[in-house]
Coordinates of C-alpha atoms and ligand atoms in Angstrom, one line a residue:
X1 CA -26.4 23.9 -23.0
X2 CA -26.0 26.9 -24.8
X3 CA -29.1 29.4 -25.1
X4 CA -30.9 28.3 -27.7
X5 CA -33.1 30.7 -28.5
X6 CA -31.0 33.6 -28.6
X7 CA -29.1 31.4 -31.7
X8 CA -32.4 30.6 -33.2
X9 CA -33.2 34.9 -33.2
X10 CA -29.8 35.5 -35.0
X11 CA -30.9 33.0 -37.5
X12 CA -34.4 34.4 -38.0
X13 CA -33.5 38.0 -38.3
X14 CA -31.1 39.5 -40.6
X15 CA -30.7 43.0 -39.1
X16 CA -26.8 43.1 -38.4
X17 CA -27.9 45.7 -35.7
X18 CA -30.2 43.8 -33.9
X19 CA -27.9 41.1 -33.9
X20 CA -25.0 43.2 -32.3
X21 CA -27.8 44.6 -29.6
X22 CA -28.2 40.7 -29.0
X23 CA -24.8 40.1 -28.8
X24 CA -24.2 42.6 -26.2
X25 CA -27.5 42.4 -24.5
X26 CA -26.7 38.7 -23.7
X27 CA -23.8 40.5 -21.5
X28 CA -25.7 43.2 -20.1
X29 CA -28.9 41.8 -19.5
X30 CA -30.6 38.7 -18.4
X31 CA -30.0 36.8 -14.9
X32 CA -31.4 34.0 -17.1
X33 CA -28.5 33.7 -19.6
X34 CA -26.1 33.5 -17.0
X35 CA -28.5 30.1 -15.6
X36 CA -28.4 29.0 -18.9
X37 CA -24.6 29.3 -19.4
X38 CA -23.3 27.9 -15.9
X39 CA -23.9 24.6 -16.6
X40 CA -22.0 24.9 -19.6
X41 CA -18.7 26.7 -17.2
X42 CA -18.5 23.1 -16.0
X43 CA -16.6 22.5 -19.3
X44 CA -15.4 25.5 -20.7
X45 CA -13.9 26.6 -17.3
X46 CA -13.3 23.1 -15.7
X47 CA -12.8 23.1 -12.1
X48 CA -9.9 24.1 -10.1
X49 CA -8.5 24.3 -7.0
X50 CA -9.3 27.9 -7.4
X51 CA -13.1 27.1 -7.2
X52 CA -12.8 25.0 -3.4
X53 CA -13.0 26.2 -0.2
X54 CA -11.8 24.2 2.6
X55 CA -13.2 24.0 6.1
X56 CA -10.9 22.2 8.6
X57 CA -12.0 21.2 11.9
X58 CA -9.0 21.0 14.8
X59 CA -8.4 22.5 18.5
X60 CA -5.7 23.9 20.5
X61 CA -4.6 20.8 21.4
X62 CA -3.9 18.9 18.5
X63 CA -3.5 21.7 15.8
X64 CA 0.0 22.2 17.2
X65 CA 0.6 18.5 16.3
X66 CA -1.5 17.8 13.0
X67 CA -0.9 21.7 11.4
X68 CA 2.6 19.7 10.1
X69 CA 0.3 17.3 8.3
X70 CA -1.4 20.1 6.7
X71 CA 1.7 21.9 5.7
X72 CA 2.3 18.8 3.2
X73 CA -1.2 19.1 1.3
X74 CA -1.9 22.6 1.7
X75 CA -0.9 25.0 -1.2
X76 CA -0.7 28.9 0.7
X77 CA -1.0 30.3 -2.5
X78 CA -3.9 28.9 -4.3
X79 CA -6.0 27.3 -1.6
X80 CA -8.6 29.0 0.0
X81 CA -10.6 27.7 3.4
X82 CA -9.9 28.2 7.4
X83 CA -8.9 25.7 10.1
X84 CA -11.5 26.1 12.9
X85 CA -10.0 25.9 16.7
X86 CA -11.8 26.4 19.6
X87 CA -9.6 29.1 21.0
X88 CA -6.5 31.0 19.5
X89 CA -3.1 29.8 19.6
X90 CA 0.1 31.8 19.7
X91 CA 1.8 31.0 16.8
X92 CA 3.8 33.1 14.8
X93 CA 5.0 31.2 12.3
X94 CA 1.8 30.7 10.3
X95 CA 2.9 31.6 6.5
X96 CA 2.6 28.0 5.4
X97 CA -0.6 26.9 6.8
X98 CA -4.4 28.1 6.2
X99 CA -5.4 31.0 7.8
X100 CA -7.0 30.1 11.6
X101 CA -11.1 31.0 12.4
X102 CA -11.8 30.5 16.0
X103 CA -15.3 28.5 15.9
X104 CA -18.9 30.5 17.5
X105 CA -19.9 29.6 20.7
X106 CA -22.0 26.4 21.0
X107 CA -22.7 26.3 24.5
X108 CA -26.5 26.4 23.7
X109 CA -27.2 23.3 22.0
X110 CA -27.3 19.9 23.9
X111 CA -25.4 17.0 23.6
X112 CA -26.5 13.9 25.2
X113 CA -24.1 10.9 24.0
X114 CA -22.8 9.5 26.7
X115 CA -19.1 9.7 26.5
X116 CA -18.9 11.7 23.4
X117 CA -17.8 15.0 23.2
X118 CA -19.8 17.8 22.3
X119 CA -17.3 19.5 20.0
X120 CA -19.4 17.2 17.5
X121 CA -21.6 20.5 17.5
X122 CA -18.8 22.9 17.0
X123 CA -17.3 20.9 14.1
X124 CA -20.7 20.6 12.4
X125 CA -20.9 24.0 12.5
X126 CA -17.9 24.2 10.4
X127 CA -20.0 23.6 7.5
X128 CA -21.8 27.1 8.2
X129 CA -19.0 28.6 9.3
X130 CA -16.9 28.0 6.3
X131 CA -20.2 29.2 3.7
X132 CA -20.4 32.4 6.0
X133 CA -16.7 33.4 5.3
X134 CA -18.5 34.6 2.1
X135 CA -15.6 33.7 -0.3
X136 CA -16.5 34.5 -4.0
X137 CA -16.1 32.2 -7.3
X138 CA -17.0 28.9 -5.0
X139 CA -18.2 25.3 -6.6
X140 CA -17.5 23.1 -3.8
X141 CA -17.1 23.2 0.1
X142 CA -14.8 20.7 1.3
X143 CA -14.3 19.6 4.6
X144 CA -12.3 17.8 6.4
X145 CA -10.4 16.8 10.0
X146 CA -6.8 18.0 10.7
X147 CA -5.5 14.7 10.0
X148 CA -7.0 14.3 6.9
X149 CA -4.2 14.2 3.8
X150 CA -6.2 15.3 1.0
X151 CA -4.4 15.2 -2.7
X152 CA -5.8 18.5 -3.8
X153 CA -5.4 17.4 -7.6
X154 CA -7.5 14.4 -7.4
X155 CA -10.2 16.1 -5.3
X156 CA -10.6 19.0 -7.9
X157 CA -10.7 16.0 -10.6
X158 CA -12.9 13.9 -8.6
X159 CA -15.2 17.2 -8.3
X160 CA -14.9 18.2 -11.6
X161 CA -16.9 15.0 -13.0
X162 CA -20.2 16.5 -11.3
X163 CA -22.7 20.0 -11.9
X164 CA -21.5 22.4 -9.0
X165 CA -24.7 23.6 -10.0
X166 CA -26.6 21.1 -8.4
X167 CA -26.8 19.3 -4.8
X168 CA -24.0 17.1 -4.4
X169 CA -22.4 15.5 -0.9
X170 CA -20.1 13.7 -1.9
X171 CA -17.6 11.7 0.2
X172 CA -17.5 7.8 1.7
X173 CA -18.4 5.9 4.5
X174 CA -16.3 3.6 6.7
X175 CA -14.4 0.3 5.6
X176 CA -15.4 -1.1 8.9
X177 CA -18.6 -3.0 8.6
X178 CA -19.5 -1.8 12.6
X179 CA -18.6 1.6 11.9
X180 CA -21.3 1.8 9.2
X181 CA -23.6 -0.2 11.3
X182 CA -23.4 2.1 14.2
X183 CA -23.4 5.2 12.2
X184 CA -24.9 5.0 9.1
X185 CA -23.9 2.8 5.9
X186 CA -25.0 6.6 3.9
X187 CA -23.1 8.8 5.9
X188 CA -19.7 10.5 4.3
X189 CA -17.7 10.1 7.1
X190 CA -15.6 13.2 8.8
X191 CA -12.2 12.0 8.6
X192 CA -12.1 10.8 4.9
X193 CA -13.4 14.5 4.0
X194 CA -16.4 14.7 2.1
X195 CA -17.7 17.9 -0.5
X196 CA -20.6 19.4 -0.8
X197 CA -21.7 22.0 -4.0
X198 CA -22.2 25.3 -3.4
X199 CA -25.8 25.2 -3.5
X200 CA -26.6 22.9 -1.4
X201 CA -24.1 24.1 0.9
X202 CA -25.9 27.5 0.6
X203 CA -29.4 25.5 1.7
X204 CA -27.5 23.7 4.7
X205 CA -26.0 26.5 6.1
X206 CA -29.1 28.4 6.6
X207 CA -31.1 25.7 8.3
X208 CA -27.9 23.6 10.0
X209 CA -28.6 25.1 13.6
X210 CA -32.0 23.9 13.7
X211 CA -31.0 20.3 12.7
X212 CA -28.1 20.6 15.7
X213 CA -31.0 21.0 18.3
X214 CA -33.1 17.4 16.6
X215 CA -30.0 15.7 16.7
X216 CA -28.2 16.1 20.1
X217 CA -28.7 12.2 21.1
X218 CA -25.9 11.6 17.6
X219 CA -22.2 11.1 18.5
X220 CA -20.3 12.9 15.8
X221 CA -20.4 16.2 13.1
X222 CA -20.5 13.9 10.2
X223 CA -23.5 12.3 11.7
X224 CA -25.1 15.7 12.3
X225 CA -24.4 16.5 8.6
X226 CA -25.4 13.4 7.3
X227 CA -28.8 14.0 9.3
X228 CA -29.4 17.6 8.3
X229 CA -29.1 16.4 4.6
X230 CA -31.1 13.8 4.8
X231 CA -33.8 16.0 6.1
X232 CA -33.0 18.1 2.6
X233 CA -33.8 15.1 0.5
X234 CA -30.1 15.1 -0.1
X235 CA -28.1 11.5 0.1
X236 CA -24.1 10.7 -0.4
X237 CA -22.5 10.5 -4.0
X238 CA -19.9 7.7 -2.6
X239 CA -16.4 8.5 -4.6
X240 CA -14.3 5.5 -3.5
X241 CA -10.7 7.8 -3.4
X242 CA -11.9 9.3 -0.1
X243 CA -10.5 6.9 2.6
X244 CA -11.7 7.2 6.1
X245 CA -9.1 4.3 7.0
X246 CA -11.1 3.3 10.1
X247 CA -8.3 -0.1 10.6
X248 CA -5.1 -0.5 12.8
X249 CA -1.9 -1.9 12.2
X250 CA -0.6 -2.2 8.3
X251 CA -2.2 0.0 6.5
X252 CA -0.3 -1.9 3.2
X253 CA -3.4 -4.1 1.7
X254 CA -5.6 -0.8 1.1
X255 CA -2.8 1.1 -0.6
X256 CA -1.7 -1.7 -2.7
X257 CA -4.9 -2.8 -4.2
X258 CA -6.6 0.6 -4.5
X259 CA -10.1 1.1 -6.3
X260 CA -9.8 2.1 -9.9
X261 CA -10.3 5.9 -8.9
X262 CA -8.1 8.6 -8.1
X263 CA -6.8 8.8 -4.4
X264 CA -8.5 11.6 -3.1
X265 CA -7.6 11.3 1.0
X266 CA -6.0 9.5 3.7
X267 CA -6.7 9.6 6.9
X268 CA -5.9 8.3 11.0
X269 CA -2.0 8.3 9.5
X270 CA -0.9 8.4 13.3
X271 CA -3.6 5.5 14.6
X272 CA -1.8 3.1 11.8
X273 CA 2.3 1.9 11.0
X274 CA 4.1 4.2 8.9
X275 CA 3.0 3.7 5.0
X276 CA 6.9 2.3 4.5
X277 CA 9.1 0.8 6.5
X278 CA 12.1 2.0 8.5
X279 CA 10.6 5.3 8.3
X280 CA 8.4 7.7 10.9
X281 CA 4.7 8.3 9.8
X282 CA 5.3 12.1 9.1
X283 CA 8.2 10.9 6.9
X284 CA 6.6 7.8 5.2
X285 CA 3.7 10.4 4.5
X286 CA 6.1 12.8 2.8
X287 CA 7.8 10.2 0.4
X288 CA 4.3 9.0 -0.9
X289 CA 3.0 13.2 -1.7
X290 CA 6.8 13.0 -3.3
X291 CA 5.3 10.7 -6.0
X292 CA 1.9 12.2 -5.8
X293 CA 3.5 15.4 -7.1
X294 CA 4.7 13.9 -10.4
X295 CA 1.7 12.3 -11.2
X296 CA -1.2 12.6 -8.8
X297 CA -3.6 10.8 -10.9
X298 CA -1.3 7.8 -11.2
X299 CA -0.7 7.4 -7.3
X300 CA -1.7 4.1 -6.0
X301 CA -3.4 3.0 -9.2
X302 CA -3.0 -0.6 -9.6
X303 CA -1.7 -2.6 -12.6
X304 CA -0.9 -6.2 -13.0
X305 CA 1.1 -8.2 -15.4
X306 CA 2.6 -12.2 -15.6
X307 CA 6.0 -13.7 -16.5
X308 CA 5.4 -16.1 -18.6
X309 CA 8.5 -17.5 -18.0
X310 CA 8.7 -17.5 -14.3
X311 CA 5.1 -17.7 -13.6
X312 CA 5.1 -14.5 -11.6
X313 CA 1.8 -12.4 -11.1
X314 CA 3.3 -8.7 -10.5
X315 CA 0.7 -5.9 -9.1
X316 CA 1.6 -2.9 -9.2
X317 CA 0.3 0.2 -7.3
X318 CA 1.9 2.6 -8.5
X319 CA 4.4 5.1 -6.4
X320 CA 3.9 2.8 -3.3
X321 CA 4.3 -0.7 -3.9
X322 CA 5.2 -4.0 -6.3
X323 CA 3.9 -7.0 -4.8
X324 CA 5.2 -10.2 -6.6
X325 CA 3.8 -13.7 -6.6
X326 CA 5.6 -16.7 -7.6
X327 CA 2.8 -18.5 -9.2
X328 CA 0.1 -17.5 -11.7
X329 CA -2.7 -15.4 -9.7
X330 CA -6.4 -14.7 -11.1
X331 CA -6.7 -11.1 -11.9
X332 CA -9.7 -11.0 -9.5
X333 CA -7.8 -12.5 -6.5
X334 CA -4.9 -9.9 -7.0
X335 CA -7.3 -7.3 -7.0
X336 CA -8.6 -8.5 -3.7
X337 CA -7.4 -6.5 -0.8
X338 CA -4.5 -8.4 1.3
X339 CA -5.5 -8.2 4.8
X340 CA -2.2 -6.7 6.3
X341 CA -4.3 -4.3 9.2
X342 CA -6.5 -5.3 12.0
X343 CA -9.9 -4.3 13.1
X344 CA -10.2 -1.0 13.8
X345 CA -11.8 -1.4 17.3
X346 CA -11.2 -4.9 19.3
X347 CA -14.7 -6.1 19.8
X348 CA -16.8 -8.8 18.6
X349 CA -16.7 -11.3 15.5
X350 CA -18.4 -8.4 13.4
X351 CA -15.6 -5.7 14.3
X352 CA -13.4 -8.0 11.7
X353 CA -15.6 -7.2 8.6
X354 CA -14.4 -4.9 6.2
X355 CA -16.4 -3.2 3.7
X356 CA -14.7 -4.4 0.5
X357 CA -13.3 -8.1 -0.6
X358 CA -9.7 -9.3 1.2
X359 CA -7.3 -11.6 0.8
X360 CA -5.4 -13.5 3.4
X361 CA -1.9 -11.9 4.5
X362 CA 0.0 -15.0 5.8
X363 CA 1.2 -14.9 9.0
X364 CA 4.7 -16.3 7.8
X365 CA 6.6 -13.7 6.1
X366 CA 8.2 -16.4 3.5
X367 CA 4.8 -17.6 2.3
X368 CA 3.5 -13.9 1.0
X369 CA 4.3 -12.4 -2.4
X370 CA 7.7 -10.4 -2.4
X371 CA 6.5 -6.7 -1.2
X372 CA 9.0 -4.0 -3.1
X373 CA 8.4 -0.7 -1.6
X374 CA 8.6 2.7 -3.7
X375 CA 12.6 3.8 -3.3
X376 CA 12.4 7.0 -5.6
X377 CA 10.3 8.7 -8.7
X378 CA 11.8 10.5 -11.7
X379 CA 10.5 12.3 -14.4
X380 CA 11.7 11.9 -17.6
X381 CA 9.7 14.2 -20.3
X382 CA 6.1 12.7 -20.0
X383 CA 7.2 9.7 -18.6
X384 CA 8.4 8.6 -14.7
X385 CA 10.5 5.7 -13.6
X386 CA 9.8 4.6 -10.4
X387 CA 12.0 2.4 -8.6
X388 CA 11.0 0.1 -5.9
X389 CA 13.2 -1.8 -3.2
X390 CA 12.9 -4.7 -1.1
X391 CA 12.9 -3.5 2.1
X392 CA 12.1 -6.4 4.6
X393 CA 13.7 -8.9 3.1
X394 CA 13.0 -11.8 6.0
X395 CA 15.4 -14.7 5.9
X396 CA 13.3 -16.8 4.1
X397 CA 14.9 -19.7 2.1
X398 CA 15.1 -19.0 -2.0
X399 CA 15.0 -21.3 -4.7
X400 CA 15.8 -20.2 -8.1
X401 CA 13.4 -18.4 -10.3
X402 CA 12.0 -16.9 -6.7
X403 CA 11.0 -13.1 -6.9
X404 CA 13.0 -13.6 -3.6
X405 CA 15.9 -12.6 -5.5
X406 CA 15.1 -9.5 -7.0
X407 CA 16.4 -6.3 -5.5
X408 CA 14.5 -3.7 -7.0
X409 CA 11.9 -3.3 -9.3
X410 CA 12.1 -0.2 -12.4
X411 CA 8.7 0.4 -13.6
X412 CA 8.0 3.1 -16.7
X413 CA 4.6 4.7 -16.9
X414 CA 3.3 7.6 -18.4
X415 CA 2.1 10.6 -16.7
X416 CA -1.4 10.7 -16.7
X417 CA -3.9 13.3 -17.4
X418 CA -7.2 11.9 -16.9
X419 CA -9.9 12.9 -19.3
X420 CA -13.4 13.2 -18.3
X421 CA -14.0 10.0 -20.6
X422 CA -11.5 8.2 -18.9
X423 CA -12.9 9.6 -15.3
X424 CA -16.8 8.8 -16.3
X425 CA -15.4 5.0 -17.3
X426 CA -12.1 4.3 -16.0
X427 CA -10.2 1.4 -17.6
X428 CA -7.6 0.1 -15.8
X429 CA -3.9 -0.5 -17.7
X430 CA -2.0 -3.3 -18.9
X431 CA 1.8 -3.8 -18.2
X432 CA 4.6 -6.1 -19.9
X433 CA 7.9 -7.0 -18.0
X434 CA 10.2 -6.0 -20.3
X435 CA 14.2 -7.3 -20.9
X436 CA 16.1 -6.3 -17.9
X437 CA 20.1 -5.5 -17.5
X438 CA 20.6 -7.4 -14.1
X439 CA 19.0 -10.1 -12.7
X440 CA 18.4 -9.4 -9.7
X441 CA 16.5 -6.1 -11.4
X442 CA 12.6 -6.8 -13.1
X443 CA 11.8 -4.3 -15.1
X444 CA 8.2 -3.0 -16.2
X445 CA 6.7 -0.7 -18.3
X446 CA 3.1 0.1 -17.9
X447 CA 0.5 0.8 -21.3
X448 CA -2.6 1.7 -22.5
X449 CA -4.7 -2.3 -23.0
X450 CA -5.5 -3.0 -26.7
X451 CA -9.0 -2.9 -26.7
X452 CA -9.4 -6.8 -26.8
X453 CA -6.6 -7.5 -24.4
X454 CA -7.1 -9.6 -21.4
X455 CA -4.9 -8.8 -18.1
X456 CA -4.0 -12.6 -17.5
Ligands
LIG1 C1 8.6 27.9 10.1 O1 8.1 26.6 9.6 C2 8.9 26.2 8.6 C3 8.3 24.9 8.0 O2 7.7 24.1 9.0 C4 10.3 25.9 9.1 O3 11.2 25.4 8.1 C5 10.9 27.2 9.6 O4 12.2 27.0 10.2 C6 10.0 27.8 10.7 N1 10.4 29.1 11.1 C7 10.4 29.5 12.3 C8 10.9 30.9 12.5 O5 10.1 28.8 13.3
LIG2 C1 -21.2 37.4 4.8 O1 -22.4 37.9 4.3 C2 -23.5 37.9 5.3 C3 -24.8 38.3 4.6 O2 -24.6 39.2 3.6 C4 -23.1 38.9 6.4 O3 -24.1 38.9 7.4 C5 -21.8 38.5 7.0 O4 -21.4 39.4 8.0 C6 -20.7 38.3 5.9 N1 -19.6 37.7 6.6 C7 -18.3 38.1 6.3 C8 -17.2 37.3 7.0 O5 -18.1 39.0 5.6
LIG3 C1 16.6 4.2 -1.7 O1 17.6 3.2 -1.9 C2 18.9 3.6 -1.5 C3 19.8 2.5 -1.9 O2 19.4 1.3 -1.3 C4 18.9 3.9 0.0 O3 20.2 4.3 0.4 C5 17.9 4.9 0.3 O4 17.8 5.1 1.7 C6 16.5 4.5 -0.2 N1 15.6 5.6 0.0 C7 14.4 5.4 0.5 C8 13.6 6.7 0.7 O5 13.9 4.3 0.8
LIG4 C1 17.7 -14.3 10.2 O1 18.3 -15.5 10.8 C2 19.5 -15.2 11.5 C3 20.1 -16.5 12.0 O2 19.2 -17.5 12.2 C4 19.1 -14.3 12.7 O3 20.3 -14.0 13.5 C5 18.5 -13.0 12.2 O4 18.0 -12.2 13.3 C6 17.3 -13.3 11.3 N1 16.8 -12.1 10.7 C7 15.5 -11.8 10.6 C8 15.2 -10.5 9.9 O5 14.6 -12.5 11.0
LIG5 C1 -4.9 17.4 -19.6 O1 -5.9 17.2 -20.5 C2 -6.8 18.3 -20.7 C3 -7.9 17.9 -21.6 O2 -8.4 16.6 -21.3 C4 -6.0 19.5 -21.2 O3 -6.8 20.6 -21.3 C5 -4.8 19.8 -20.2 O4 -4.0 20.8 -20.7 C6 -4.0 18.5 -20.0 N1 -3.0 18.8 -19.0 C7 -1.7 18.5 -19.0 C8 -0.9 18.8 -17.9 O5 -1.3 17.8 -20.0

């Protein structure tokens, strides 16, 4: 969108001099040239982490425990945004974390769930606090709990496929099925993080208090968002990299058989078993941003590939885990999530329904694919290596030609840089297992598909 009539005048007229006053009137003048040329920023300035503004909601209580969780994700430097508390903390050493804003008084709105707790209201209010911290050069508000991990590159990617220029709230809802049921199945829930353009988050933030006082009978802030939004006209853009990760237990099935989209957040680390084994959360957490850093658009993107010769099915998410299957396996039943976590809340039949399709996770260890998890990631020019171990190894009888035997698993990829073609339609690769040294050693390298190729 360029402005088209200021080309057609050039055109028309020949006067060099009225072409110049043009050319610098289109500078000078004219609130309407600059409408005309923001949409076109989008492209000629895409978006970067220099165009968010984060709003994080904690307290006193658990900021001393989550802030180390924040320190992995959050760039001092570049990123602009506040934690909200409830009160100040003493705390000196500060450098590496986002600046603290102690949240406005609430006191005078109600809050009638019973049980809840009605620092719903002040978190809510984060959305208007954050927009009133009047930061300059903003396209997107994003928001988030202190135990959310985002992966700041894929968020500004993520954002960058949409007009800042126009409402968005973007974000996703629960995998639990009774989550969504209770709450709403088009709310962006809290924990997963959700964005919202400037715009709209301009609009919200002038008429959020008066949706706090219809909305005291809600349980949570995202709710309260949600609501206030929904009274705008506004729904959710769902973006399926935000993860609320409302489960217990394993957390392995959702990380191994991601969406085709880039991981934007994690969330309710501390709720679920470290993301690898033999490892703390904190740590297992680290080792998985380790791989994110080399190529964050690559992390946890799955690819799958066959030995012929073998009959092996090997998926691949990449920088976490290789899963390997000793017999041929459907490309749509691999990409089904393996059901390694439990219900997020013990309750009735319905509290075991997850929002996306499973597969079963065998109860006997011997009777599931061989799980490989990521050891290390190099770089090597434009490519990585990643090398992936078994690390619960089980004592479960081999026969030869089992994946049972392998030891580690050397995959080759390389980096990606995802285009906004590739972003707007994303095509998922193809892999080959290539010749390997040792045999106890499979080694992969993953590629573009051929336009006709089939991944079977
Ligand atoms: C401050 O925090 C950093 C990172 O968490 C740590 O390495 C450093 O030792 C701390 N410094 C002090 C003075 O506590
Ligand atoms: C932001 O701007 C508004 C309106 O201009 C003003 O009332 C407010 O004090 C400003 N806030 C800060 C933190 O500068
Ligand atoms: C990687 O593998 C080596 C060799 O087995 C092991 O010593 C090391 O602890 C592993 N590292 C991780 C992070 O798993
Ligand atoms: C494997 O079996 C041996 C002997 O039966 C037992 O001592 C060991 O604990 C088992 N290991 C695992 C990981 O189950
Ligand atoms: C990624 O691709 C974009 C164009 O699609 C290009 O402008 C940018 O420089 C590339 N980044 C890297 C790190 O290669």
């Amino acid at each position: 969108m360029f402005n088209y009539r200021l080309i057609n005048l050039i055109f028309t007229c020949s006067s060099l001099g009225l072409i110049l006053y043009l050319f610098f009137s289109s500078f000078l003048l004219l609130p309407n040239t600059r409408i005309l040329s923001h949409a076109a920023d989008q492209f000629s300035y895409p978006t970067s982490i220099d165009h968010i503004v984060f709003g994080i909601a904690s307290n006193a209580k658990t900021w001393p425990e989550s802030k180390e969780y924040v320190t992995m994700w959050w760039k001092p430097d570049n990123m602009r945004g506040c934690v909200f508390l409830d009160v100040p903390l003493d705390d000196s050493n500060t450098s590496l974390l986002p600046p603290v804003c102690i949240s406005d008084d609430t006191s005078r709105f109600r809050y009638t769930w019973r049980g809840g707790f009605r620092s719903a209201i002040r978190v809510a209010r984060v959305v208007s606090e954050t927009v009133a911290l009047n930061h300059t050069n903003v396209r997107w508000f994003v928001f988030g709990d202190d135990d959310t991990l985002f992966f700041p590159e894929n968020l500004v990617k993520t954002l960058s496929k949409y007009d800042h220029d126009l409402p968005y709230f973007i974000g996703s809802n629960s995998e639990s099925f009774v989550q969504n049921r209770l709450f709403s199945f088009s709310m962006a829930f809290g924990g997963a993080g959700f964005a919202i353009s400037y715009p709209l988050a301009k609009t919200l933030a002038k008429v959020l208090d008066s949706c706090l006082e219809r909305y005291p009978h809600l349980y949570g802030s995202d709710g309260r968002i949600y609501s206030c939004l929904a009274e705008l006209g506004v729904g959710i853009t769902r973006e399926s990299g935000f993860h609320q990760m409302d489960m217990a237990g394993n957390p392995f099935g959702i990380l191994a058989a991601h969406p085709m989209a880039p991981l934007v957040s994690l969330h309710h680390t501390d709720y679920l078993d470290p993301i690898f084994p033999k490892m703390t959360n904190r740590d297992a957490i680290r080792h998985l941003y380790k791989a994110a850093e080399l190529d964050p658009h690559r992390i946890l993107q799955q690819t799958v590939c066959y030995d012929r010769w073998f009959s092996w099915t090997i998926s691949i998410s990449w920088g976490y885990a290789v899963e390997v299957f000793d017999t041929h396996v459907l490309l749509p039943d691999v990409l089904r999530v393996p059901e390694t976590f439990r219900p997020w809340r013990k309750g009735s039949l319905l509290s075991t329904l997850f929002s996306f399709d499973t597969r079963e996770h065998d109860e006997d260890p011997c009777k599931r694919p061989m799980v490989f998890h990521m050891n290390t990631t190099v770089r090597d020019g434009d490519e990585t290596i990643s090398i992936y171990r078994a690390m619960e190894k089980g004592n479960c009888t081999t026969t030869l030609g089992s994946p049972r035997e392998i030891e580690l698993v050397k995959v080759h990829a390389q980096k990606l840089n995802l285009s906004m073609k590739q972003l707007v339609t994303p095509r998922r690769q193809c892999c080959d297992v290539l010749p390997s040294s040792w045999r106890e050693e499979l080694e992969i390298g993953i590629r573009e598909c051929h336009e006709d190729e089939l991944i079977r």
